[in-house]
PDB file of C-alpha atoms in Angstrom:
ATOM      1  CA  UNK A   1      93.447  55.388  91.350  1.00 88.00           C
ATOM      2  CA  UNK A   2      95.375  57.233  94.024  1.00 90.00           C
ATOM      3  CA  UNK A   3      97.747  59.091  90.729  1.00 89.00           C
ATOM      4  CA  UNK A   4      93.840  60.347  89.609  1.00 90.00           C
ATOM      5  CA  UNK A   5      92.881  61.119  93.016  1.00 91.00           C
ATOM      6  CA  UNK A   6      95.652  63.224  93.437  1.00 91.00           C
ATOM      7  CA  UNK A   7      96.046  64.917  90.399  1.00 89.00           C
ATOM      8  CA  UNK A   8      92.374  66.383  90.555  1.00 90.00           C
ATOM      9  CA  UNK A   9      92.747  68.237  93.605  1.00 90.00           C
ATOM     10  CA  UNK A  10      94.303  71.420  93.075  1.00 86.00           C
ATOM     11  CA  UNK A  11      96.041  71.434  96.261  1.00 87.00           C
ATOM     12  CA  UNK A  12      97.889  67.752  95.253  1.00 90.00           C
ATOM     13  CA  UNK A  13      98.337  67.950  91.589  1.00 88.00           C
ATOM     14  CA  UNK A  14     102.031  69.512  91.719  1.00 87.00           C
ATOM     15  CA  UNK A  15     103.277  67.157  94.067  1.00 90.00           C
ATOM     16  CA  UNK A  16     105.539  64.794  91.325  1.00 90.00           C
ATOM     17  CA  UNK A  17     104.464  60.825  91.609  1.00 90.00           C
ATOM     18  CA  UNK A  18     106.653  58.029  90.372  1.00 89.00           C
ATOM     19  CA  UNK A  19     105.310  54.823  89.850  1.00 85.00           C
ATOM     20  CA  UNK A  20     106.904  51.567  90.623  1.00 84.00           C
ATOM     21  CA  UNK A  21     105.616  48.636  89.333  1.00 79.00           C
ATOM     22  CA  UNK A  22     106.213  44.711  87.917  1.00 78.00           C
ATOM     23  CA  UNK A  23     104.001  45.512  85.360  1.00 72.00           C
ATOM     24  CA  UNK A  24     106.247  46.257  82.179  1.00 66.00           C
ATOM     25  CA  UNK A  25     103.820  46.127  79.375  1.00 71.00           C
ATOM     26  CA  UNK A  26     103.470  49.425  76.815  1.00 76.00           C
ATOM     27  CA  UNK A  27      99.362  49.179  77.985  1.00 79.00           C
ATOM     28  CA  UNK A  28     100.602  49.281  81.604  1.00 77.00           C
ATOM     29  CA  UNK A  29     103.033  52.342  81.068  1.00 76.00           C
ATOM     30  CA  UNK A  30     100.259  54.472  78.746  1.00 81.00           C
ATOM     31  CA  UNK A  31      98.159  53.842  81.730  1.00 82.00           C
ATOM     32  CA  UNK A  32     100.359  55.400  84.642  1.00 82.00           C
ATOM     33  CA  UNK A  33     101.186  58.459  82.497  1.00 81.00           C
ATOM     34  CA  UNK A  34      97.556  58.873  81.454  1.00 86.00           C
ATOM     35  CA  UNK A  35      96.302  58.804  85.227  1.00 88.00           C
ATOM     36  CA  UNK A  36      99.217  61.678  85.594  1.00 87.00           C
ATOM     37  CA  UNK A  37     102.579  59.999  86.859  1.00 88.00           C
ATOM     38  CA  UNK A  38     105.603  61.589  85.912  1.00 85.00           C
ATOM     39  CA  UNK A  39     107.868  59.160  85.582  1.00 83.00           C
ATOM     40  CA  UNK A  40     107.017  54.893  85.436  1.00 79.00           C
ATOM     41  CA  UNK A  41     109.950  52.816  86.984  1.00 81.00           C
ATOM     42  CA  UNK A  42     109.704  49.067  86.580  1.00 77.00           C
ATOM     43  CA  UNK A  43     111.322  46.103  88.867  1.00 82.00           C
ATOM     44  CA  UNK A  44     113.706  45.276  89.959  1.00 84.00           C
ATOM     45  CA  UNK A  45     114.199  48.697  90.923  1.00 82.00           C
ATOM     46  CA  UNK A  46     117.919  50.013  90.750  1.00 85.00           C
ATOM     47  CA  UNK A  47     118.022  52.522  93.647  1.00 87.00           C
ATOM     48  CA  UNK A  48     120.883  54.432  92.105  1.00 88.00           C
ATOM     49  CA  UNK A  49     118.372  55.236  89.051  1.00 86.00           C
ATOM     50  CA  UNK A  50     115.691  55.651  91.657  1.00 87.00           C
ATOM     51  CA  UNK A  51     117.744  58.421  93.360  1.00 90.00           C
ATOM     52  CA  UNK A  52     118.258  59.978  89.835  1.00 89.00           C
ATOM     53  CA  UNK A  53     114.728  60.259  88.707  1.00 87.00           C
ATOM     54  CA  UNK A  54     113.343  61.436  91.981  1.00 90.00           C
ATOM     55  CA  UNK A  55     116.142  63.847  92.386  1.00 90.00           C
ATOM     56  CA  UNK A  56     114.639  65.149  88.813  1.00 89.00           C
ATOM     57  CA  UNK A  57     111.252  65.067  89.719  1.00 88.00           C
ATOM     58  CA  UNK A  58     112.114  67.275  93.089  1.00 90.00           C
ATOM     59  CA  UNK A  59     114.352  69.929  91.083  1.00 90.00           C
ATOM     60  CA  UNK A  60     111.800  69.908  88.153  1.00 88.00           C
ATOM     61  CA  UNK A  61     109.048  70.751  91.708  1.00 88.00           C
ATOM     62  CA  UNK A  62     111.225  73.674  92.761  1.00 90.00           C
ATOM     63  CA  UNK A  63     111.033  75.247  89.091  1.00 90.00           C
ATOM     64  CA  UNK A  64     107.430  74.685  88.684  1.00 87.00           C
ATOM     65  CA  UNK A  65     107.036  76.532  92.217  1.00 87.00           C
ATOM     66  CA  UNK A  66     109.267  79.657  91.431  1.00 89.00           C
ATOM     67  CA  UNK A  67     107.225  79.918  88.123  1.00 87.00           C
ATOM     68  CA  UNK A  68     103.866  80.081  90.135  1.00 84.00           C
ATOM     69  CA  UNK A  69     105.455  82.257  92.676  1.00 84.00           C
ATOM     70  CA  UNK A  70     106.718  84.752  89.664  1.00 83.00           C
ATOM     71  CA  UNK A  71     102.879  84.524  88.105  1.00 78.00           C
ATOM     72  CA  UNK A  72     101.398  84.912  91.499  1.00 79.00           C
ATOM     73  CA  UNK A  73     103.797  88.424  91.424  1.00 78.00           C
ATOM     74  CA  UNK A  74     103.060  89.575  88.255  1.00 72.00           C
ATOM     75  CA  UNK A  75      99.018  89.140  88.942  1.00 75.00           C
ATOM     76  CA  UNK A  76      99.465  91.010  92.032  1.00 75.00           C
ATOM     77  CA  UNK A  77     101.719  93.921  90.180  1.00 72.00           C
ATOM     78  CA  UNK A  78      98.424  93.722  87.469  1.00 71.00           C
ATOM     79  CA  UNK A  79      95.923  94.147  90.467  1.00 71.00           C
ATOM     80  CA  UNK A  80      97.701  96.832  91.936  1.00 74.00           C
ATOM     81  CA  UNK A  81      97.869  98.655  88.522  1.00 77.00           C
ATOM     82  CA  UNK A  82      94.931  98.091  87.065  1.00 83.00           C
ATOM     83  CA  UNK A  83      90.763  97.470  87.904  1.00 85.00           C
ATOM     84  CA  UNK A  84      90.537  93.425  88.667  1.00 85.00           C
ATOM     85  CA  UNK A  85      87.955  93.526  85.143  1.00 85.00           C
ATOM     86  CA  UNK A  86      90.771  94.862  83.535  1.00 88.00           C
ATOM     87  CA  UNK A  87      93.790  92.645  84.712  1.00 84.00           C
ATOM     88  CA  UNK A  88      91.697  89.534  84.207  1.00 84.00           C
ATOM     89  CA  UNK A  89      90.905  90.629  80.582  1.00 87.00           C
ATOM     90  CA  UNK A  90      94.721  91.179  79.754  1.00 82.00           C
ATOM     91  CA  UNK A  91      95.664  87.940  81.573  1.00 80.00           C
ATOM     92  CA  UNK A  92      92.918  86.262  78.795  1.00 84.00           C
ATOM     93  CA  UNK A  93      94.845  87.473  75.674  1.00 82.00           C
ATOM     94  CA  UNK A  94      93.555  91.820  75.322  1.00 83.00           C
ATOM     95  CA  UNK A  95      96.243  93.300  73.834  1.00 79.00           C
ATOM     96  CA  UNK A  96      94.268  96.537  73.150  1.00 87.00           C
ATOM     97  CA  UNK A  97      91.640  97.336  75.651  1.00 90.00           C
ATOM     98  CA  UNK A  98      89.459 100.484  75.195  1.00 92.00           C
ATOM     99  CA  UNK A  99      85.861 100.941  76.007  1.00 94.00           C
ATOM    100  CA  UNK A 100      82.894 103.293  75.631  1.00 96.00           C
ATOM    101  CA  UNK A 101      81.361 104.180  78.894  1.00 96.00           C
ATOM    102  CA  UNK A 102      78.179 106.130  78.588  1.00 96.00           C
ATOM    103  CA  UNK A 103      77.452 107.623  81.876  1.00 96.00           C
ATOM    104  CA  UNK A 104      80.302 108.125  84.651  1.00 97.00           C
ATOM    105  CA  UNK A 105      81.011 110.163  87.147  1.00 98.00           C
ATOM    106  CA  UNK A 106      84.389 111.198  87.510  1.00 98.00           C
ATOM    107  CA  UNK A 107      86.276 113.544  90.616  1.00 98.00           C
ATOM    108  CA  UNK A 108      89.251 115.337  90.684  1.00 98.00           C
ATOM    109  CA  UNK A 109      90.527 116.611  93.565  1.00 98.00           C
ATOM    110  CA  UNK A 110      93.316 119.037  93.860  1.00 97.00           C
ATOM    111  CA  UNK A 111      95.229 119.808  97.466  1.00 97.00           C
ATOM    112  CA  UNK A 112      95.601 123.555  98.315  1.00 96.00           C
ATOM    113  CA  UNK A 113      98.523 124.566 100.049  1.00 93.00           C
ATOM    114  CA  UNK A 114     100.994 121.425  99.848  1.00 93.00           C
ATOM    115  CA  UNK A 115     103.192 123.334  97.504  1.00 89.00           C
ATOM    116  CA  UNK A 116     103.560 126.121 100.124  1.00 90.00           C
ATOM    117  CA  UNK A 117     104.038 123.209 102.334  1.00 91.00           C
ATOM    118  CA  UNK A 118     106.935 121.246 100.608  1.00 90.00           C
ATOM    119  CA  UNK A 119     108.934 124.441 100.327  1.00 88.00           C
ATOM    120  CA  UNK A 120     109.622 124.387 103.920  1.00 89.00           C
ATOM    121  CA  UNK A 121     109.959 120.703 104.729  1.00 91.00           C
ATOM    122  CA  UNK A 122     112.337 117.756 103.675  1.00 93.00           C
ATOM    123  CA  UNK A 123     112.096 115.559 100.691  1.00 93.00           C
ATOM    124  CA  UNK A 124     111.246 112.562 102.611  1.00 94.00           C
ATOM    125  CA  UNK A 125     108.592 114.267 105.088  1.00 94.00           C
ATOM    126  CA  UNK A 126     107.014 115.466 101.137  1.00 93.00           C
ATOM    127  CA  UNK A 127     106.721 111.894 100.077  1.00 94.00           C
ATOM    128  CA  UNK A 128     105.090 110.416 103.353  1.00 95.00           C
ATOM    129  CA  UNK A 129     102.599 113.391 104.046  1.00 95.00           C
ATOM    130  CA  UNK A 130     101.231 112.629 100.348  1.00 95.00           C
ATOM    131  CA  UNK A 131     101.155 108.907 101.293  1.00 95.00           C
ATOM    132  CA  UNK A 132      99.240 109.821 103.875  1.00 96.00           C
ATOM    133  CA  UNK A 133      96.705 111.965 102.571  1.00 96.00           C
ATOM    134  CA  UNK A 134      96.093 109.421  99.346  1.00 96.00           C
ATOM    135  CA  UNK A 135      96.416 106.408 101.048  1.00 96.00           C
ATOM    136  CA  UNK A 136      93.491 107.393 103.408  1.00 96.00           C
ATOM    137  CA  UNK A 137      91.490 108.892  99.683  1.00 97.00           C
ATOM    138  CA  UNK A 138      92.453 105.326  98.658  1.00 96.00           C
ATOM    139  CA  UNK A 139      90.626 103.605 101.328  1.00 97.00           C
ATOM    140  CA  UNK A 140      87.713 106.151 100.548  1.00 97.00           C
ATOM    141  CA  UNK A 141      87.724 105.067  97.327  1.00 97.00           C
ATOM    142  CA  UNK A 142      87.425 101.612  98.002  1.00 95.00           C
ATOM    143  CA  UNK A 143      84.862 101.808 100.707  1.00 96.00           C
ATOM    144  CA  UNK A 144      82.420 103.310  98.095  1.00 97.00           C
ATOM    145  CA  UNK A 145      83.329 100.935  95.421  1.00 95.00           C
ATOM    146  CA  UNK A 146      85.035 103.390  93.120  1.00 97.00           C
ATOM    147  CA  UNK A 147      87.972 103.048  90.993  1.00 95.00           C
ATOM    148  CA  UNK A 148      91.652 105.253  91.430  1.00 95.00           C
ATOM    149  CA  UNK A 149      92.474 106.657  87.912  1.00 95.00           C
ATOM    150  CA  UNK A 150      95.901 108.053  88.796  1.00 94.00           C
ATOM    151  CA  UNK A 151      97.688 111.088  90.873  1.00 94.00           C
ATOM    152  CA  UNK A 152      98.997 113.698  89.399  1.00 92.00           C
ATOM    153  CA  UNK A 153     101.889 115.497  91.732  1.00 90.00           C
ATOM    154  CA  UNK A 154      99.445 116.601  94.175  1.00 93.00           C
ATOM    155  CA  UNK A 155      95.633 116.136  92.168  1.00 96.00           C
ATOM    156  CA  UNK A 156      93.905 112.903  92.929  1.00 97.00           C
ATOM    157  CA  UNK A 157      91.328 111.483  90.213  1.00 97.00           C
ATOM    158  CA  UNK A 158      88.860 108.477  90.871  1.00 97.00           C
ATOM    159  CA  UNK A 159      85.628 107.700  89.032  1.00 97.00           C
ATOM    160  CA  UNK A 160      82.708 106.023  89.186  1.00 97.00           C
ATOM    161  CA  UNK A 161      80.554 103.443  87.260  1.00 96.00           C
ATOM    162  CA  UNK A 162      83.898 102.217  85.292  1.00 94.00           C
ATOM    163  CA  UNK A 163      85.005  99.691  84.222  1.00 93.00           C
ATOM    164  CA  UNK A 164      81.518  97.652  86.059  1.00 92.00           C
ATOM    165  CA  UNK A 165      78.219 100.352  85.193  1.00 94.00           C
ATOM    166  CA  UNK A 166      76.429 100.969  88.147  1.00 95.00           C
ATOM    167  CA  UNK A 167      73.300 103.330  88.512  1.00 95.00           C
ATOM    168  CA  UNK A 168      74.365 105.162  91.903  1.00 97.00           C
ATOM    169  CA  UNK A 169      77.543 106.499  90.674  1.00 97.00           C
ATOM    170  CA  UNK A 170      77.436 110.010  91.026  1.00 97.00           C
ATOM    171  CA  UNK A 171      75.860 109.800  94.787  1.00 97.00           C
ATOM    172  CA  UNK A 172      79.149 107.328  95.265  1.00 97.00           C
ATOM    173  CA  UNK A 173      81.346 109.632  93.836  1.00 98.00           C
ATOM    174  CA  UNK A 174      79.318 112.525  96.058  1.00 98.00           C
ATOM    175  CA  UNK A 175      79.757 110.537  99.207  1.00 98.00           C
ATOM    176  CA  UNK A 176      83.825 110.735  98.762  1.00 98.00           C
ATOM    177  CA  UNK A 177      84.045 113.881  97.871  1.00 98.00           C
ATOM    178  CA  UNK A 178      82.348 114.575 101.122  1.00 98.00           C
ATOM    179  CA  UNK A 179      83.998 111.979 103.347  1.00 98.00           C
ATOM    180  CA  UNK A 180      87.669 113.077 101.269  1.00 97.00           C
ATOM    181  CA  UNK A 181      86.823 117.006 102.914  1.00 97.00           C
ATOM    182  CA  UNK A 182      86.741 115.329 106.763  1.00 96.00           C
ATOM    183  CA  UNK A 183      89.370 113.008 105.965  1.00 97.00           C
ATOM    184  CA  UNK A 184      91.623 116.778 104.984  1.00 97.00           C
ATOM    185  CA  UNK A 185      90.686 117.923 108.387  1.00 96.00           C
ATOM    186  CA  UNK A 186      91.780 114.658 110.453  1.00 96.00           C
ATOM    187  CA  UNK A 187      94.752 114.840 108.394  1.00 96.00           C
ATOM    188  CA  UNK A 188      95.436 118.634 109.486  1.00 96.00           C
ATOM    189  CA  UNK A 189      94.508 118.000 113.087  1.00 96.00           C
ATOM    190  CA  UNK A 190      97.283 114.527 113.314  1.00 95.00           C
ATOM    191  CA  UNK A 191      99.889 116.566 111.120  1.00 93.00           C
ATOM    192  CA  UNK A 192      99.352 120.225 112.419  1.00 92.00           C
ATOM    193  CA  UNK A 193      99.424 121.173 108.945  1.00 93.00           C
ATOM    194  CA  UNK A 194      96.440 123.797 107.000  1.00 93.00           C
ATOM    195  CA  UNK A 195      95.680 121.988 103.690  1.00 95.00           C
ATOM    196  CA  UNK A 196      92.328 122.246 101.937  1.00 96.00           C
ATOM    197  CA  UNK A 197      90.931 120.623  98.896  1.00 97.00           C
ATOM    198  CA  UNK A 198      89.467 122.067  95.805  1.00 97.00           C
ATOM    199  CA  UNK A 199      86.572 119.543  94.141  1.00 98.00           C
ATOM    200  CA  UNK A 200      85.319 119.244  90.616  1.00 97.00           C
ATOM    201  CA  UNK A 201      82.843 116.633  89.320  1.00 98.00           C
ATOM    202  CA  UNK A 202      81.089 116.113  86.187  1.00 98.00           C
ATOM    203  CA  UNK A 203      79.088 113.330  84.740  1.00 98.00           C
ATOM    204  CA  UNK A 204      78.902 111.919  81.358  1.00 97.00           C
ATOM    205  CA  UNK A 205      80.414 109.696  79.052  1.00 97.00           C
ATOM    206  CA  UNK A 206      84.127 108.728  78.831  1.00 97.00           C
ATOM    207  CA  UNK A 207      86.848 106.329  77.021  1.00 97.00           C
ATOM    208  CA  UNK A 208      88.611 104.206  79.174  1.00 96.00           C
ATOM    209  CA  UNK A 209      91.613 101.400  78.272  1.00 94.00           C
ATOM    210  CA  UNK A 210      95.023 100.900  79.194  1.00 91.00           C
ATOM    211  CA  UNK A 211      97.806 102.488  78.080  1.00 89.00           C
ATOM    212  CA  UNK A 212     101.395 101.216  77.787  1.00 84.00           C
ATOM    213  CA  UNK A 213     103.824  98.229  76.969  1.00 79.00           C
ATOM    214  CA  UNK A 214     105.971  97.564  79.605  1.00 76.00           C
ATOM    215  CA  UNK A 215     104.196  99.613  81.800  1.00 80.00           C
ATOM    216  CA  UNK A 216     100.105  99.970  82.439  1.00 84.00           C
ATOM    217  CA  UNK A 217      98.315 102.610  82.858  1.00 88.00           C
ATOM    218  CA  UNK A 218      94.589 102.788  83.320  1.00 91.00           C
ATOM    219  CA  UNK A 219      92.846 105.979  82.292  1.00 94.00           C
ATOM    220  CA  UNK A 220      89.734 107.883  80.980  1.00 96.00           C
ATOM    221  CA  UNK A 221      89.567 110.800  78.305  1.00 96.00           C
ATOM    222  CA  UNK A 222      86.598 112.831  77.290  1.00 95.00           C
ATOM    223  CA  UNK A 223      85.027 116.259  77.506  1.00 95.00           C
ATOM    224  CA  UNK A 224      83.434 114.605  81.133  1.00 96.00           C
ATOM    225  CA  UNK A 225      87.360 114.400  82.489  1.00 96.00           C
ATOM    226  CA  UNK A 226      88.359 117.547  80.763  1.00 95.00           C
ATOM    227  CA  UNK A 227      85.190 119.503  83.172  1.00 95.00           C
ATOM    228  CA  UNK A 228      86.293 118.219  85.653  1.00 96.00           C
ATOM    229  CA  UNK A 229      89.595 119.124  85.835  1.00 95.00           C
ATOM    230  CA  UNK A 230      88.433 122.433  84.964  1.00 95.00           C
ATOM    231  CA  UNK A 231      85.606 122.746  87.661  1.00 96.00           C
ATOM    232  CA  UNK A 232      88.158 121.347  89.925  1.00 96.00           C
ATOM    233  CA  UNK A 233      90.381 124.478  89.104  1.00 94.00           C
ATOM    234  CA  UNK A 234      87.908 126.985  89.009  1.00 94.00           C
ATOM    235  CA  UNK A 235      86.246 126.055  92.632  1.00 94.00           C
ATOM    236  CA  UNK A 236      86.635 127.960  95.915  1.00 94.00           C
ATOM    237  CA  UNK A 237      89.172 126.513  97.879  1.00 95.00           C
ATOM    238  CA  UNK A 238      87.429 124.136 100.377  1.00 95.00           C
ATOM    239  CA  UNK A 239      84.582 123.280  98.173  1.00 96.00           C
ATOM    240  CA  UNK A 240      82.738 120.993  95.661  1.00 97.00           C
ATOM    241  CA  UNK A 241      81.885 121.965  92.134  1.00 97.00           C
ATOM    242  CA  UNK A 242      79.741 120.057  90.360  1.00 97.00           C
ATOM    243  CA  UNK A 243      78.729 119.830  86.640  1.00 96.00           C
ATOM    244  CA  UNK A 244      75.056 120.298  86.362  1.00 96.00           C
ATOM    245  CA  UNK A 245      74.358 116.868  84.868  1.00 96.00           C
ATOM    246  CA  UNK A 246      75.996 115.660  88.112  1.00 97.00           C
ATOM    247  CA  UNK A 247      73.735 118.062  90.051  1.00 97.00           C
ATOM    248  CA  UNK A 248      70.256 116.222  88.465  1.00 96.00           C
ATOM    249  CA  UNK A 249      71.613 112.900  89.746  1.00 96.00           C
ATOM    250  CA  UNK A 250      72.031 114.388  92.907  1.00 97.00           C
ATOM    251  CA  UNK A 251      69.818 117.412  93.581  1.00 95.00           C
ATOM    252  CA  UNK A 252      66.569 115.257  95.811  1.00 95.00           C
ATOM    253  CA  UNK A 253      69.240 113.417  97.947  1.00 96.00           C
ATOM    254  CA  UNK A 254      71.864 116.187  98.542  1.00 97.00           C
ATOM    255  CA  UNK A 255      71.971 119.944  99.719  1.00 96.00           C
ATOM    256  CA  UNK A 256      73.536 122.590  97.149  1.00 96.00           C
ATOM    257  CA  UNK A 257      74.589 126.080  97.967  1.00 92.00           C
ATOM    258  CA  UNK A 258      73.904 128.139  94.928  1.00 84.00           C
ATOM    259  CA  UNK A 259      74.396 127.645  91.378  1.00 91.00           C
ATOM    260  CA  UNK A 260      76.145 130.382  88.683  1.00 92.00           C
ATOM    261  CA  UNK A 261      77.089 130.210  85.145  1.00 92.00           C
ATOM    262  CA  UNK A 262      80.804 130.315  84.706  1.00 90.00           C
ATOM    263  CA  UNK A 263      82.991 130.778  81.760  1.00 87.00           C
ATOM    264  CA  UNK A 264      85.448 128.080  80.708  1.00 85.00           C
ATOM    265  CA  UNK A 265      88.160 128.366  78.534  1.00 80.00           C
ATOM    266  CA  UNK A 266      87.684 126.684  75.195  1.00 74.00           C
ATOM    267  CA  UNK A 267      83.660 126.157  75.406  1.00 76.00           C
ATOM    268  CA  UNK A 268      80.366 127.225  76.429  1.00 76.00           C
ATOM    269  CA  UNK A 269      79.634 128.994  79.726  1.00 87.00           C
ATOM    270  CA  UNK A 270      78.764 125.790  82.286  1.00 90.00           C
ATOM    271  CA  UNK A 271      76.127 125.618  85.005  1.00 94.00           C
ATOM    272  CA  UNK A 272      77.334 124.487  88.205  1.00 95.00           C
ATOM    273  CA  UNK A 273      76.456 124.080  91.570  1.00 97.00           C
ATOM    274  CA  UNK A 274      78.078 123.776  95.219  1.00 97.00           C
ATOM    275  CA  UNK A 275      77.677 120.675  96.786  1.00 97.00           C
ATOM    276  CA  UNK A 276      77.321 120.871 100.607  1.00 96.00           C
ATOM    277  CA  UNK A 277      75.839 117.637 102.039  1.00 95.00           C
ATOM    278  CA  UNK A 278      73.302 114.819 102.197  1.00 93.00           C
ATOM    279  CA  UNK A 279      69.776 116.088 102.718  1.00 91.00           C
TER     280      UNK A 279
END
């Protein structure tokens, strides 16, 4: 009863349990192991044997520790790579994980004036000033319950409604973009530096999986990413283009400044509009 006790709780059931007993009898012995005792010792007990099997049962511990220490890594490497949907799904089995997502909103910001920047400053001073600035976009990110895509040099890309749908993802993905603009200008204030962002949005639908065999990669393609790289390039410095899709999910909660039809290379002219604000 106490073997059975102990091996249900999840905080007890590694601990290794060898039963002693005068009870010698095959019935007996099925018992013990069946209640979950890892090793069945009958008396008279030889205490050099005893020493043997429990040093066994203590080395056999260590190994089954390091091996949920090494998974424990290897699910925090997956978490820190990938959306928690998505690393739970590969943990199951998914070899090959792509999915259709109908409506997203995706952002891509670029930072203005870091390349002028790293020309005059160290290697080292390059990597921790772009720590800076996307660790605080991370936190951003997270606060609005939007996923990280990826970085690219000095481009950031995050989206919203993937890999869980949600209804309010462009006014998430509207609320960083505005809260990534003042966290440029605390940055510039603490660091004394003059970097400005450049914005592009678009909503629509998107492929998203994984990418990779040794190592993952989460991502998105689709005409939605593709605009909004290219709004991204093709706005002011300092401001937010959106896609004019993204503008009807926004345009009775938010404040625009102007719309124009621009040309794009490789399609249509586009619609888009300045975002400003919250009304």
């Amino acid at each position: 009863e106490v073997c059975r006790r102990l091996k249900k709780n999840c905080h007890t059931a590694s601990i290794p349990i060898l039963m002693v007993t005068a009870l010698s009898e095959r019935m007996e012995r099925l018992m013990g192991i069946a209640a979950g005792a890892n090793d069945f010792l009958t008396k008279p007990v030889d205490l050099q044997e005893v020493a043997l099997r429990v040093g066994h049962a203590v080395e056999n511990k260590h190994l089954f520790d390091r091996l949920v220490a090494e998974q424990e890594n290897v699910e925090r490497l997956l978490l820190n790579t990938l959306p928690r949907l998505i690393a739970e799904r590969m943990k199951k089995g998914e070899t090959n994980i792509a999915d259709q997502h109908p409506d997203v909103s995706v952002l891509v910001a670029d930072l203005v004036g870091f390349t002028t920047l790293t020309a005059h400053i160290g290697p080292d001073q390059v990597v921790f000033l772009l720590n800076e600035i996307f660790s605080g976009f991370d936190l951003i990110a997270e606060k609005h319950g939007l996923e990280k895509i990826k970085t690219i040099g000095d481009a950031y890309m995050a989206a919203g409604g993937i890999p869980v749908p949600r209804s309010d993802h462009a006014e998430a993905i509207a609320d960083m973009a505005l809260e990534l603009q003042e966290e440029i200008e605390r940055f510039n204030l603490a660091y004394n530096t003059s970097i400005h962002l450049r914005i592009g949005i678009s909503t629509g639908p998107v492929v998203a999986g994984v990418i990779g065999r040794r190592k993952f990669t989460y991502d998105l393609w689709g005409d939605t990413v593709n605009l909004a790289c290219r709004l991204e390039s093709l706005a002011q410095t300092g401001s937010i283009q959106v896609s004019d899709p993204t503008y009807q999910h926004l345009k009775d909660k938010y404040r625009f400044d102007g719309s124009q039809t621009i040309e794009i290379k490789g399609r249509s002219k586009e619609l888009v509009h300045i975002l400003c604000g919250r009304l």
